[in-house]
mmCIF file of C-alpha atoms in Angstrom:
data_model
loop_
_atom_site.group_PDB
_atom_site.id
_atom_site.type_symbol
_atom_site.label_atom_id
_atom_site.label_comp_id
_atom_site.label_asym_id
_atom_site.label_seq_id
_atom_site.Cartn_x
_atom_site.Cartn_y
_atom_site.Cartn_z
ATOM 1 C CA UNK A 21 122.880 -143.657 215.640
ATOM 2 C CA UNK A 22 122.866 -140.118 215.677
ATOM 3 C CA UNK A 23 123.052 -138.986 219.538
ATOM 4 C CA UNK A 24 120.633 -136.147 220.882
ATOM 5 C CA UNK A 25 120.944 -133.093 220.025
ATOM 6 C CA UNK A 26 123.437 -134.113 217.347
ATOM 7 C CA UNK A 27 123.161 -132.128 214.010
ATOM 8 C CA UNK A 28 122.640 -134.808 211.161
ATOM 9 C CA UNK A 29 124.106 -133.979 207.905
ATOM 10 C CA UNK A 30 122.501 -132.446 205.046
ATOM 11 C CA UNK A 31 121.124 -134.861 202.828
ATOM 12 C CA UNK A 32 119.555 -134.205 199.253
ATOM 13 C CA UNK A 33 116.310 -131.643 199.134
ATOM 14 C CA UNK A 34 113.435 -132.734 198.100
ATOM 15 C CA UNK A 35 111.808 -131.842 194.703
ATOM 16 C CA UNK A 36 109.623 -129.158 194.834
ATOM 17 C CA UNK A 37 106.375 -129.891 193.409
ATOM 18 C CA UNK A 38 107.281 -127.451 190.716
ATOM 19 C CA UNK A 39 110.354 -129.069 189.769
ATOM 20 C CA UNK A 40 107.863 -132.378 189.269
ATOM 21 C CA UNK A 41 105.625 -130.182 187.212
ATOM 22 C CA UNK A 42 108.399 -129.275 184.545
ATOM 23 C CA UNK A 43 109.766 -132.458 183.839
ATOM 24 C CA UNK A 44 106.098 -133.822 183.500
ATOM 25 C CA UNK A 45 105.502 -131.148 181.087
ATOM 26 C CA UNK A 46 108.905 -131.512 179.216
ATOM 27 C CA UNK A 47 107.958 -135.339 178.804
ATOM 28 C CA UNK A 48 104.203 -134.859 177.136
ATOM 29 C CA UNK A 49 105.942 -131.959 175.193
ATOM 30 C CA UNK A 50 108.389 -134.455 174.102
ATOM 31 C CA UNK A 51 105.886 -136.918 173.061
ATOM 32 C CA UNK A 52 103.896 -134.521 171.565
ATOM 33 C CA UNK A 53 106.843 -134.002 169.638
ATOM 34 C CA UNK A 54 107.469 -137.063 168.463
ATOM 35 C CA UNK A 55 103.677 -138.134 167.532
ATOM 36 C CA UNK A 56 103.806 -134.701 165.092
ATOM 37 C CA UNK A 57 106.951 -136.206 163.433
ATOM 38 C CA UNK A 58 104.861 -139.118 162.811
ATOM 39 C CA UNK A 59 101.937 -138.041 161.728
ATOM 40 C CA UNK A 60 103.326 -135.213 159.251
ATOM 41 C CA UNK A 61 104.048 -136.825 155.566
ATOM 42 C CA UNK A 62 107.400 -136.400 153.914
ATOM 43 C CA UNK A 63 107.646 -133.475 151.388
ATOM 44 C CA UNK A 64 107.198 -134.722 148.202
ATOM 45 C CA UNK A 65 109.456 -135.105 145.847
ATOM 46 C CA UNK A 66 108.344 -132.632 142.972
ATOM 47 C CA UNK A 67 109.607 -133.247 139.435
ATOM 48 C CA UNK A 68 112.632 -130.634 138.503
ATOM 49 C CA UNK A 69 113.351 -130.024 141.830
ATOM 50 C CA UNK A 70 116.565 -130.340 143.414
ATOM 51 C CA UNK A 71 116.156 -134.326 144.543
ATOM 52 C CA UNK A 72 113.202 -134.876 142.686
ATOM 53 C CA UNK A 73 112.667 -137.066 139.278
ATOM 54 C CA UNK A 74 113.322 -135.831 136.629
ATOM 55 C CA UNK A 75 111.023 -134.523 134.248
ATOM 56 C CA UNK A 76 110.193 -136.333 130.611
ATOM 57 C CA UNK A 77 106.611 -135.629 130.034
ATOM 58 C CA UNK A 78 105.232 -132.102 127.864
ATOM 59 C CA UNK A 79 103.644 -129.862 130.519
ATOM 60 C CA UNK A 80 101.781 -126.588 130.794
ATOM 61 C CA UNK A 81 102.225 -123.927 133.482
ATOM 62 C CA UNK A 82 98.836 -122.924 135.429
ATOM 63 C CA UNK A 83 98.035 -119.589 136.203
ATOM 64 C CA UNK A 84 99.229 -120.278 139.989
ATOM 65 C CA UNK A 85 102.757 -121.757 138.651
ATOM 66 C CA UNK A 86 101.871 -125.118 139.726
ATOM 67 C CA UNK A 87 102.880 -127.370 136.137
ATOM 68 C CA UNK A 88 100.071 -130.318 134.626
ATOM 69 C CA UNK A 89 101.899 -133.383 132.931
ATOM 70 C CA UNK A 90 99.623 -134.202 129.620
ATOM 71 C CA UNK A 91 99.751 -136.732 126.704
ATOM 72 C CA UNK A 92 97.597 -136.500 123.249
ATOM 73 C CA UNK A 93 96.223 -139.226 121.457
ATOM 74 C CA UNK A 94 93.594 -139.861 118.715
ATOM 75 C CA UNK A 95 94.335 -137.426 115.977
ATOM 76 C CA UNK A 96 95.510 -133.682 116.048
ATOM 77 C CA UNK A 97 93.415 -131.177 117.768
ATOM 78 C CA UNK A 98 93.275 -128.986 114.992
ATOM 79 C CA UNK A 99 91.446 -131.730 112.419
ATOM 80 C CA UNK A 100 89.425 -133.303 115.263
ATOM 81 C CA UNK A 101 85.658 -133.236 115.381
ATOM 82 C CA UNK A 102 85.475 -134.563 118.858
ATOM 83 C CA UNK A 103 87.516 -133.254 121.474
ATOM 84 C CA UNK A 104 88.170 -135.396 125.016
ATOM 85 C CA UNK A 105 89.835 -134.985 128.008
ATOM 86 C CA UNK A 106 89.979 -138.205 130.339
ATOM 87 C CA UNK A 107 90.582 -137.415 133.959
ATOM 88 C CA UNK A 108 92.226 -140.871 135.532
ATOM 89 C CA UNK A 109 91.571 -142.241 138.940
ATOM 90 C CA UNK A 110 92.646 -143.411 142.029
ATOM 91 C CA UNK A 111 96.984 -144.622 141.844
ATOM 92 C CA UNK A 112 97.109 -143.748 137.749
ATOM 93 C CA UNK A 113 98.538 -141.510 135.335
ATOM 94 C CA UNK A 114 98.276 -139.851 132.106
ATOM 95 C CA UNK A 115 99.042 -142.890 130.691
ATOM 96 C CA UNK A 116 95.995 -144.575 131.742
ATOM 97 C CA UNK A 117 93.830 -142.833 129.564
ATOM 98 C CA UNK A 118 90.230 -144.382 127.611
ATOM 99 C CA UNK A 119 91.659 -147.322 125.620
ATOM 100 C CA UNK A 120 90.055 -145.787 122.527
ATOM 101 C CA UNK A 121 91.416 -147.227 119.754
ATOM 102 C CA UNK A 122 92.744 -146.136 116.833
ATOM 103 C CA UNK A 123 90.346 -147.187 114.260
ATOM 104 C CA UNK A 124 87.337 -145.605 116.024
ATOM 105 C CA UNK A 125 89.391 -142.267 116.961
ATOM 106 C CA UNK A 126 90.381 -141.946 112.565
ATOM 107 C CA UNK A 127 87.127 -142.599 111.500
ATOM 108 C CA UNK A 128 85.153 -140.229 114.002
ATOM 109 C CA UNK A 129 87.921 -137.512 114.370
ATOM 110 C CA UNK A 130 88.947 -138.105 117.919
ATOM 111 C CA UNK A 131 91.514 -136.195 120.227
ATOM 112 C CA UNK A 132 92.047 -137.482 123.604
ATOM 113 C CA UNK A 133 93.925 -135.376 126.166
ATOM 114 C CA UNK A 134 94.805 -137.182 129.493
ATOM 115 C CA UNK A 135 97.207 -135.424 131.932
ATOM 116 C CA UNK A 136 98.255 -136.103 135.471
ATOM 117 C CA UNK A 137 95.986 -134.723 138.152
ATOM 118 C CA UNK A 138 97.826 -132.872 141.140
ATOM 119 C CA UNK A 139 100.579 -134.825 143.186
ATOM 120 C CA UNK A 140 100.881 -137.997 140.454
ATOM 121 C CA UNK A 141 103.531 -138.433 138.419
ATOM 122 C CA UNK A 142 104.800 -135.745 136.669
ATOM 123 C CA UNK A 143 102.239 -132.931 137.778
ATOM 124 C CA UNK A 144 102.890 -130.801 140.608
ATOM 125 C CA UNK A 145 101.322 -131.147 144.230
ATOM 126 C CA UNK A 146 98.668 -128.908 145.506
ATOM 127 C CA UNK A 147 98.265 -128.916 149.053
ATOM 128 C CA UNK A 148 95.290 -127.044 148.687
ATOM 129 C CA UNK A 149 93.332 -128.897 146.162
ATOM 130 C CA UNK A 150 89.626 -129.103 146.502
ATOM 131 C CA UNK A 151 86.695 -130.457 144.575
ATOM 132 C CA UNK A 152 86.367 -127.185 142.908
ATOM 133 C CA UNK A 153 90.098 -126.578 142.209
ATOM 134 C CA UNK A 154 89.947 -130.054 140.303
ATOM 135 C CA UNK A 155 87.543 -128.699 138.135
ATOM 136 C CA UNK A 156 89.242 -125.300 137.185
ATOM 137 C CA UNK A 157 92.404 -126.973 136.577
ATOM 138 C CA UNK A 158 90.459 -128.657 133.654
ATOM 139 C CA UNK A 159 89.265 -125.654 132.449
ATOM 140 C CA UNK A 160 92.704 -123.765 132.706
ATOM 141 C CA UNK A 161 94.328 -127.154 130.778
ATOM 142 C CA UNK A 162 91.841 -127.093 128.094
ATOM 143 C CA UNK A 163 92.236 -122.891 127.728
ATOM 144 C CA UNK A 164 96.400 -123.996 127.494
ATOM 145 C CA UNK A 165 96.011 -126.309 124.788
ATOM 146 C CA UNK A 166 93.663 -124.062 123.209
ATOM 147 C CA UNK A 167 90.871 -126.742 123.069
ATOM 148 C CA UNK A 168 88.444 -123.906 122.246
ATOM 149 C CA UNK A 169 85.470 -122.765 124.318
ATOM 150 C CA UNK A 170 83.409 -126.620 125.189
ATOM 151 C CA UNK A 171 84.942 -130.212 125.584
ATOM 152 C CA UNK A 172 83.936 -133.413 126.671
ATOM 153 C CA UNK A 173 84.890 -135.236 129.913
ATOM 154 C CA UNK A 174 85.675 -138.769 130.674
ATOM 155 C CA UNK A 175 86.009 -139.334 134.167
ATOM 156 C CA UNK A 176 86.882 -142.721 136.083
ATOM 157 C CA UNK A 177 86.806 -143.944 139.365
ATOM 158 C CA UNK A 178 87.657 -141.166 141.179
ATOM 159 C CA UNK A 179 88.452 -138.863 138.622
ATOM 160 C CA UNK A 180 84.456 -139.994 137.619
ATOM 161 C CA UNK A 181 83.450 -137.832 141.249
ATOM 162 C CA UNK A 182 85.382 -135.185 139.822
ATOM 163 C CA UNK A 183 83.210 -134.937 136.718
ATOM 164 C CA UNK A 184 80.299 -133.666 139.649
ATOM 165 C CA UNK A 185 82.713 -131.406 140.290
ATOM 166 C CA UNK A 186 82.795 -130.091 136.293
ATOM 167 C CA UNK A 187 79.139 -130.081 136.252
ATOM 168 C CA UNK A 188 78.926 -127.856 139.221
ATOM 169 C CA UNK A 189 81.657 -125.678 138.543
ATOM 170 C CA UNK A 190 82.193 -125.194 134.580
ATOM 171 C CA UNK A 191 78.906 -126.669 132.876
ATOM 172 C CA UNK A 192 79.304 -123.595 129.824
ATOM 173 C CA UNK A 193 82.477 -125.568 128.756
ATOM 174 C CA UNK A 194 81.036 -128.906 128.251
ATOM 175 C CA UNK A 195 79.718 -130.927 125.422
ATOM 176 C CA UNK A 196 79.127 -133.839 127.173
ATOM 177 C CA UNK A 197 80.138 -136.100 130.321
ATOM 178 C CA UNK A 198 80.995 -139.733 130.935
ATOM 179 C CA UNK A 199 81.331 -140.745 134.676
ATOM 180 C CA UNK A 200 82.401 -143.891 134.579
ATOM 181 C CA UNK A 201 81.956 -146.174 137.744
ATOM 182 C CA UNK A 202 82.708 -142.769 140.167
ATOM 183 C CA UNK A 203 84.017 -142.546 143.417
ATOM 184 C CA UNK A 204 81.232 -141.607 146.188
ATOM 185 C CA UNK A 205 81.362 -139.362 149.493
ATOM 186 C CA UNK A 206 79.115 -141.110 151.674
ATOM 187 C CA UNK A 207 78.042 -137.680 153.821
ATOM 188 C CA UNK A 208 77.172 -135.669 150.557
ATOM 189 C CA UNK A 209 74.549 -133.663 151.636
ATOM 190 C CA UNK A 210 70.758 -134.689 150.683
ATOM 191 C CA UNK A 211 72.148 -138.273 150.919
ATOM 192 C CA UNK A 212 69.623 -140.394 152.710
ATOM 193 C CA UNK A 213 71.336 -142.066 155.731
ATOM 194 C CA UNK A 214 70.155 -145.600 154.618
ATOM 195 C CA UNK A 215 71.294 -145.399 151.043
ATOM 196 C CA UNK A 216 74.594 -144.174 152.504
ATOM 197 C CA UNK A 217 74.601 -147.238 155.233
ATOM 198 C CA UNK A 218 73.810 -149.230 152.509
ATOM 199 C CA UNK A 219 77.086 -148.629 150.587
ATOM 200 C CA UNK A 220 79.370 -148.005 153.390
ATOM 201 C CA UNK A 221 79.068 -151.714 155.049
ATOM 202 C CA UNK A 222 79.886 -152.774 151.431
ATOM 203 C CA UNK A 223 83.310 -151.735 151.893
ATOM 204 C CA UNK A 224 85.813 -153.931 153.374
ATOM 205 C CA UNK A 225 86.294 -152.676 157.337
ATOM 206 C CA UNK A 226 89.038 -151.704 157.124
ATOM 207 C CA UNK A 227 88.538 -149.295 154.017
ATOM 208 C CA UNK A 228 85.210 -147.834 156.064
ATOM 209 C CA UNK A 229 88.299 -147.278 158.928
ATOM 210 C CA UNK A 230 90.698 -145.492 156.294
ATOM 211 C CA UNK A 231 87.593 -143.468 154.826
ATOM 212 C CA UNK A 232 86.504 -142.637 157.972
ATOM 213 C CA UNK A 233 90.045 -141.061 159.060
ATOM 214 C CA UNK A 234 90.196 -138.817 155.832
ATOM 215 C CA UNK A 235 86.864 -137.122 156.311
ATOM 216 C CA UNK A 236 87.039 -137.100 160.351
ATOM 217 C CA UNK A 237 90.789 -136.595 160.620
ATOM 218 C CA UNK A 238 92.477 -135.870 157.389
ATOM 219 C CA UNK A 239 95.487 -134.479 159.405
ATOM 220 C CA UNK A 240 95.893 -138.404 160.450
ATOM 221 C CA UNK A 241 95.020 -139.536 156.599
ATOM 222 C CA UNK A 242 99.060 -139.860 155.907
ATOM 223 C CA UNK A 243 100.082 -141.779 159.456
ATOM 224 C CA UNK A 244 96.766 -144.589 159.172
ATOM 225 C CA UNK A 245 98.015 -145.477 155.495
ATOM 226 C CA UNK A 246 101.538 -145.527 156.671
ATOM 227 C CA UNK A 247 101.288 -147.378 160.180
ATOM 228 C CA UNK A 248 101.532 -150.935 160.796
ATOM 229 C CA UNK A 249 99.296 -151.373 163.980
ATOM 230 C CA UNK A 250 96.419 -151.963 162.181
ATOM 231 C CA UNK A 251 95.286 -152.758 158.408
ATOM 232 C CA UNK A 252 95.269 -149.711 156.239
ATOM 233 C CA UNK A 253 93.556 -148.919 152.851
ATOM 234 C CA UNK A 254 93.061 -152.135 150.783
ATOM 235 C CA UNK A 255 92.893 -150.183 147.502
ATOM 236 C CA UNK A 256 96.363 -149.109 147.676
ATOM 237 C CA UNK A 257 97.710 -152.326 148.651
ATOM 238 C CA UNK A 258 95.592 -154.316 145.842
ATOM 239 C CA UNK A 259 94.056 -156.212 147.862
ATOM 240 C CA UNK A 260 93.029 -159.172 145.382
ATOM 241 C CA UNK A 261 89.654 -159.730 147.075
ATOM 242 C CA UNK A 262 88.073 -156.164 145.931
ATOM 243 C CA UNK A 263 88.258 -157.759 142.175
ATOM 244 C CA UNK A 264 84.766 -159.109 140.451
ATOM 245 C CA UNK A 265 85.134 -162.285 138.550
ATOM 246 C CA UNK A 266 85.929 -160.115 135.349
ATOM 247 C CA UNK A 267 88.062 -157.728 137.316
ATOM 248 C CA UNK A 268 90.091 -160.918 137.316
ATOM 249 C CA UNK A 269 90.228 -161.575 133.767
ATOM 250 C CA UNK A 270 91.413 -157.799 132.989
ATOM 251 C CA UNK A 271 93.337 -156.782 136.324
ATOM 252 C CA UNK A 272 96.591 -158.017 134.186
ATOM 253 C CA UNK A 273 96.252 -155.011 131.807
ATOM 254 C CA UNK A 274 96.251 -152.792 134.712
ATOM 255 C CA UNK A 275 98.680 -154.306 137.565
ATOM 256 C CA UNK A 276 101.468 -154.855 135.254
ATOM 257 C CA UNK A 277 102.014 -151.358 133.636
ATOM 258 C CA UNK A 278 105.436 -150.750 133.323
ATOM 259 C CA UNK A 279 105.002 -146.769 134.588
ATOM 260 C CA UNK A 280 103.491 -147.783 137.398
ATOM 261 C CA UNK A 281 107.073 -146.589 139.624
ATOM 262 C CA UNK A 282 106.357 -143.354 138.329
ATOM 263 C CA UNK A 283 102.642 -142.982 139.804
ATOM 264 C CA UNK A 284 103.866 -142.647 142.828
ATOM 265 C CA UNK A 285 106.973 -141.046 142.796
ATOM 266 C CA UNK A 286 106.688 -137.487 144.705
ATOM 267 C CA UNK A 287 105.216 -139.564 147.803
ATOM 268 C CA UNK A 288 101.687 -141.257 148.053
ATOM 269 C CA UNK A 289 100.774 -138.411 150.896
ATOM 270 C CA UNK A 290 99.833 -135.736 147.518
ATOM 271 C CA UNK A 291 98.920 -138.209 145.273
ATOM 272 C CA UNK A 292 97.016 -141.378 147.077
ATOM 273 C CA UNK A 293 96.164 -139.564 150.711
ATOM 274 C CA UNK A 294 95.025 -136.011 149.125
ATOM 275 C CA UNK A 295 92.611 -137.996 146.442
ATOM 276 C CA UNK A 296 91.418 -139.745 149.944
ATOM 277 C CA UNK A 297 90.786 -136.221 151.776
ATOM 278 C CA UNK A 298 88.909 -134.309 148.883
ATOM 279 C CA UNK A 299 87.209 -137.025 148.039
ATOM 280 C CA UNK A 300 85.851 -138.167 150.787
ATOM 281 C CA UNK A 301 86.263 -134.696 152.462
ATOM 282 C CA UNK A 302 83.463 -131.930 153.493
ATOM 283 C CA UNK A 303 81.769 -131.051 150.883
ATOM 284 C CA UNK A 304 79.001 -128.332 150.744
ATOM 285 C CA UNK A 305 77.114 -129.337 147.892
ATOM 286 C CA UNK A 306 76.104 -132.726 146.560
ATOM 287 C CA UNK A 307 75.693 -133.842 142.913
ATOM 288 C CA UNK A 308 71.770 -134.785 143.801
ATOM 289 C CA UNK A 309 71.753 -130.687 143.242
ATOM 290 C CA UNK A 310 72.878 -130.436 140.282
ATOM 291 C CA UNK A 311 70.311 -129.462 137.280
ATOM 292 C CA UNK A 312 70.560 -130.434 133.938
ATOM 293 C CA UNK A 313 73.156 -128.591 132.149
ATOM 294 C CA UNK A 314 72.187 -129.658 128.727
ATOM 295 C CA UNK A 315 68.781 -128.526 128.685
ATOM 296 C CA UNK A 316 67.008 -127.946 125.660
ATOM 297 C CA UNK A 317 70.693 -128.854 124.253
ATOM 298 C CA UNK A 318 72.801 -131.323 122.990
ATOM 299 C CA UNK A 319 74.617 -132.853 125.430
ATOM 300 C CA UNK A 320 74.113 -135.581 127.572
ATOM 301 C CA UNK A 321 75.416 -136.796 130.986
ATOM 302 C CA UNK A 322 76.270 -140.468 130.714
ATOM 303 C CA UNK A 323 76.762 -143.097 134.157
ATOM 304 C CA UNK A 324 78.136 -146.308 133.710
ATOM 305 C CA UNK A 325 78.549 -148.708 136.981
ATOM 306 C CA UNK A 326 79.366 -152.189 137.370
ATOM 307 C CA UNK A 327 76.650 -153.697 138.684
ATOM 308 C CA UNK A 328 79.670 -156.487 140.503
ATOM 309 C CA UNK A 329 81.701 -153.444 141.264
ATOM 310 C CA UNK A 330 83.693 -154.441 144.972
ATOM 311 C CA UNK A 331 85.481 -151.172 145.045
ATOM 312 C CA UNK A 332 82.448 -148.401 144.404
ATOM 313 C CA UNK A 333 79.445 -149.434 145.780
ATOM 314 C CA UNK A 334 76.763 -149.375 142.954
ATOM 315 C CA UNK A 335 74.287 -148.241 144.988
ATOM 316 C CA UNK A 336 75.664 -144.863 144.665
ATOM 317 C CA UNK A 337 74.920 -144.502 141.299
ATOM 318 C CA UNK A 338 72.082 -146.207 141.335
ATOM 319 C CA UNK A 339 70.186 -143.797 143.864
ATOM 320 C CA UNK A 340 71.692 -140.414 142.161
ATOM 321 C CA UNK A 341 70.857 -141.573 138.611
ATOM 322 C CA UNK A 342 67.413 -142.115 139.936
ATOM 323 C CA UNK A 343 67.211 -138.624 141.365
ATOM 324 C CA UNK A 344 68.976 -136.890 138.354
ATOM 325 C CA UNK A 345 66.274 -138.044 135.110
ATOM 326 C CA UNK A 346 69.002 -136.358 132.653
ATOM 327 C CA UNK A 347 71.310 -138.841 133.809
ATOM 328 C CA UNK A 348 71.405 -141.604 130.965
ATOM 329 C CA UNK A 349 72.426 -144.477 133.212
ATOM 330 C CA UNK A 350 74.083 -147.475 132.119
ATOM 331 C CA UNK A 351 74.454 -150.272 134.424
ATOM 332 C CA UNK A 352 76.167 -153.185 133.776
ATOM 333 C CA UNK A 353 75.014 -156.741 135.215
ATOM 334 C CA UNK A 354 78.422 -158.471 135.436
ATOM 335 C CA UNK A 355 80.856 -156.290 135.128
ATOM 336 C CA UNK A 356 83.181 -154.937 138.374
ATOM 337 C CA UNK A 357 85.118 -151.752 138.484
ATOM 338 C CA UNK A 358 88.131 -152.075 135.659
ATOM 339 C CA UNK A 359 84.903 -152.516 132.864
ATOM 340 C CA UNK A 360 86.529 -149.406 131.483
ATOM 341 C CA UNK A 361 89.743 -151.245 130.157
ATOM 342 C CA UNK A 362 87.284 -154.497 129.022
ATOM 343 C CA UNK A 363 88.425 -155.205 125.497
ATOM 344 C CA UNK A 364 85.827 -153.066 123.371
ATOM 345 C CA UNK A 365 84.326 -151.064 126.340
ATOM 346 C CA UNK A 366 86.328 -148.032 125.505
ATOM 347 C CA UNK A 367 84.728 -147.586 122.234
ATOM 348 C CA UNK A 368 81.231 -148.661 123.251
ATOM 349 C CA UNK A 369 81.575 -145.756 125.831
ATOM 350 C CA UNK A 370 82.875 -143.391 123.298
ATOM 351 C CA UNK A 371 79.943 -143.603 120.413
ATOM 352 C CA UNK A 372 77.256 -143.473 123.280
ATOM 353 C CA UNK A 373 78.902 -139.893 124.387
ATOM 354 C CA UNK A 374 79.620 -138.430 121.238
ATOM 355 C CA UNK A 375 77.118 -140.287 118.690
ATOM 356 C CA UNK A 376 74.217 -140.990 121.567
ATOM 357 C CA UNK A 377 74.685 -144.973 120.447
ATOM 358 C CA UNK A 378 73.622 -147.111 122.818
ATOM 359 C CA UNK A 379 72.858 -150.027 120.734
ATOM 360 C CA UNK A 380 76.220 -150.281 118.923
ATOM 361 C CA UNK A 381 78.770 -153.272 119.520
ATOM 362 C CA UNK A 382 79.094 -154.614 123.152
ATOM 363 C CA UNK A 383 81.435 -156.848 124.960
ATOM 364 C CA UNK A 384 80.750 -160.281 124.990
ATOM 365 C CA UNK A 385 79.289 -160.270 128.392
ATOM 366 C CA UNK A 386 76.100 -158.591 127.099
ATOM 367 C CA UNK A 387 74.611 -154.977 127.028
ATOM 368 C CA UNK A 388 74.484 -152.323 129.878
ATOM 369 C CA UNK A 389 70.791 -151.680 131.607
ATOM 370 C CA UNK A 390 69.990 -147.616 130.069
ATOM 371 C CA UNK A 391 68.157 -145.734 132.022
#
């Protein structure tokens, strides 16, 4: 006990509430810190570059130096009568082009051109792809390969949204379109909000949650698919239950394709997450604005849709097709999303674009509902 008057010895000063401040501040700078590590995707690996795969495909520069893997089929462009480039979808490649097969390409003169879109495989990234860049890059590939001045498109999945984007952007250079079984943005403008409902609580939830992040939050698009807290995309994980009965019987043609390592290769952030963001991103414009751009032509816009389809809502389809009357629209009744690699479907798809034959041979499942 310390007697009166007694001087008691210094003892440690308190913190100043400044002092408090700073260390508060360097601890939610910290975290901050360390949530932006999280959220920001690797840098992806690009093909050539120092680390990256190597390169084995035939490519073509762009004007902006960014390089487009591609692979012909059919017969040469210079005897064709038909010319086609197939834009592939969601987690695919060059490789998974139109099945068109051989005999049908020979006797109508066929060329198919497929190539990798931005980010997959053998294509270079491009952080700044848009709906309308999508669209130009076609235009740019076809003016490389010296396809001449019109084309046609086959589009799938969610290289089918991007044909909207052709229509919009580079009509003068088409011959005709196929959009088969096509992506959807569910706040395209002009959409009616029950339509939209309609086909957004057909998704799994947990697809409406990863959807949801890329056109709310894109920035997050790359940590949601990548966490573990709480289910993320079921597309890219296969999840078995978004397959139709005859998804089933063909999903072996499609899961088991030995280039399938190479899809993904540069990182799923520019391939998987970037389809996610433009896809489902802001658009401006919606296909329901679109005029014909055929008229008083040739050409035709063609829709097919599974009516059984688990991944793509239907409905979709079914409400633009009924807005657009130049849209030939071909549903069909038991079919899911993979009706595109359906033994025979390829061709079927292929006379009604270039020959306008909608009552030539069919799978055995039965014939598509035209429209």
């Amino acid at each position: 006990m310390a007697l009166s008057g007694e001087k008691r010895p210094p003892g440690p000063a308190p913190a100043s509430g400044g002092t408090a401040r700073k260390l508060i501040l360097a601890l939610f700078v910290s975290l901050l810190a360390l949530l932006y590590k999280q959220i920001q995707p690797p840098p992806p690996k690009i093909p050539g570059s120092p680390g990256g795969p190597p390169v084995t495909a035939t490519r073509t520069r762009l004007s902006d130096g960014r390089y487009l893997a591609y692979l012909e089929s059919g017969v040469p462009k210079e005897a064709a009568k038909y010319k086609i480039i197939f834009v592939h979808g969601f987690d695919s490649c060059r490789y998974d082009a139109l099945p068109i097969s051989t005999e049908l390409a020979q006797d109508l003169g066929i060329y198919l051109l497929s190539f990798d879109r931005p980010g997959y495989a053998e294509s270079d990234p491009h952080p700044a792809r848009t709906e309308k860049s999508s669209a130009l890059d076609i235009a740019e590939l076809a003016d490389n390969l010296q396809l001449g001045p019109k084309f046609y498109l086959v589009g799938f999945s969610m290289g089918g949204e991007i044909m909207w984007s052709c229509l919009k952007y580079i009509p003068h250079r088409l011959s005709g379109v196929a959009i088969l079984g096509p992506v959807g943005n569910y706040w395209w403008p002009g959409l009616p909000a029950n339509v939209s409902r309609d086909a957004w609580y057909q998704q799994l939830p947990q697809d409406r949650w990863a959807v949801w992040v890329a056109h709310h939050l894109p920035w997050l698009t790359y940590w949601w698919n990548s966490q573990k807290l709480f289910p993320a995309s079921s597309v890219i994980a296969y999840n078995p239950a978004l397959l139709s009965e005859e998804d089933k019987l063909v999903i072996p043609k499609f899961a088991h394709r030995s280039y399938m390592p190479q899809i993904r290769q540069q990182g799923e952030h520019e391939c998987l997450h970037r389809d996610m963001m433009v896809g489902f991103g802001r658009w401006s414009w919606s296909p329901l604005q679109l005029e014909d751009p055929f008229a008083g032509g040739r050409g035709k816009v063609h829709l097919w849709h599974g009516a059984e389809d688990l991944i793509v809502p239907v409905s979709l389809s079914r409400h633009i097709s009924g807005k657009l009357p130049w849209v030939v629209y071909h549903e069909l009744p038991t079919s899911g999303h993979l009706f595109p690699i359906a033994d025979g479907m390829a061709d079927a798809i292929a006379r009604s674009l270039l020959l306008g034959d909608d009552d030539g041979p069919r799978p055995a499942w039965g014939p598509a509902r035209v429209r």
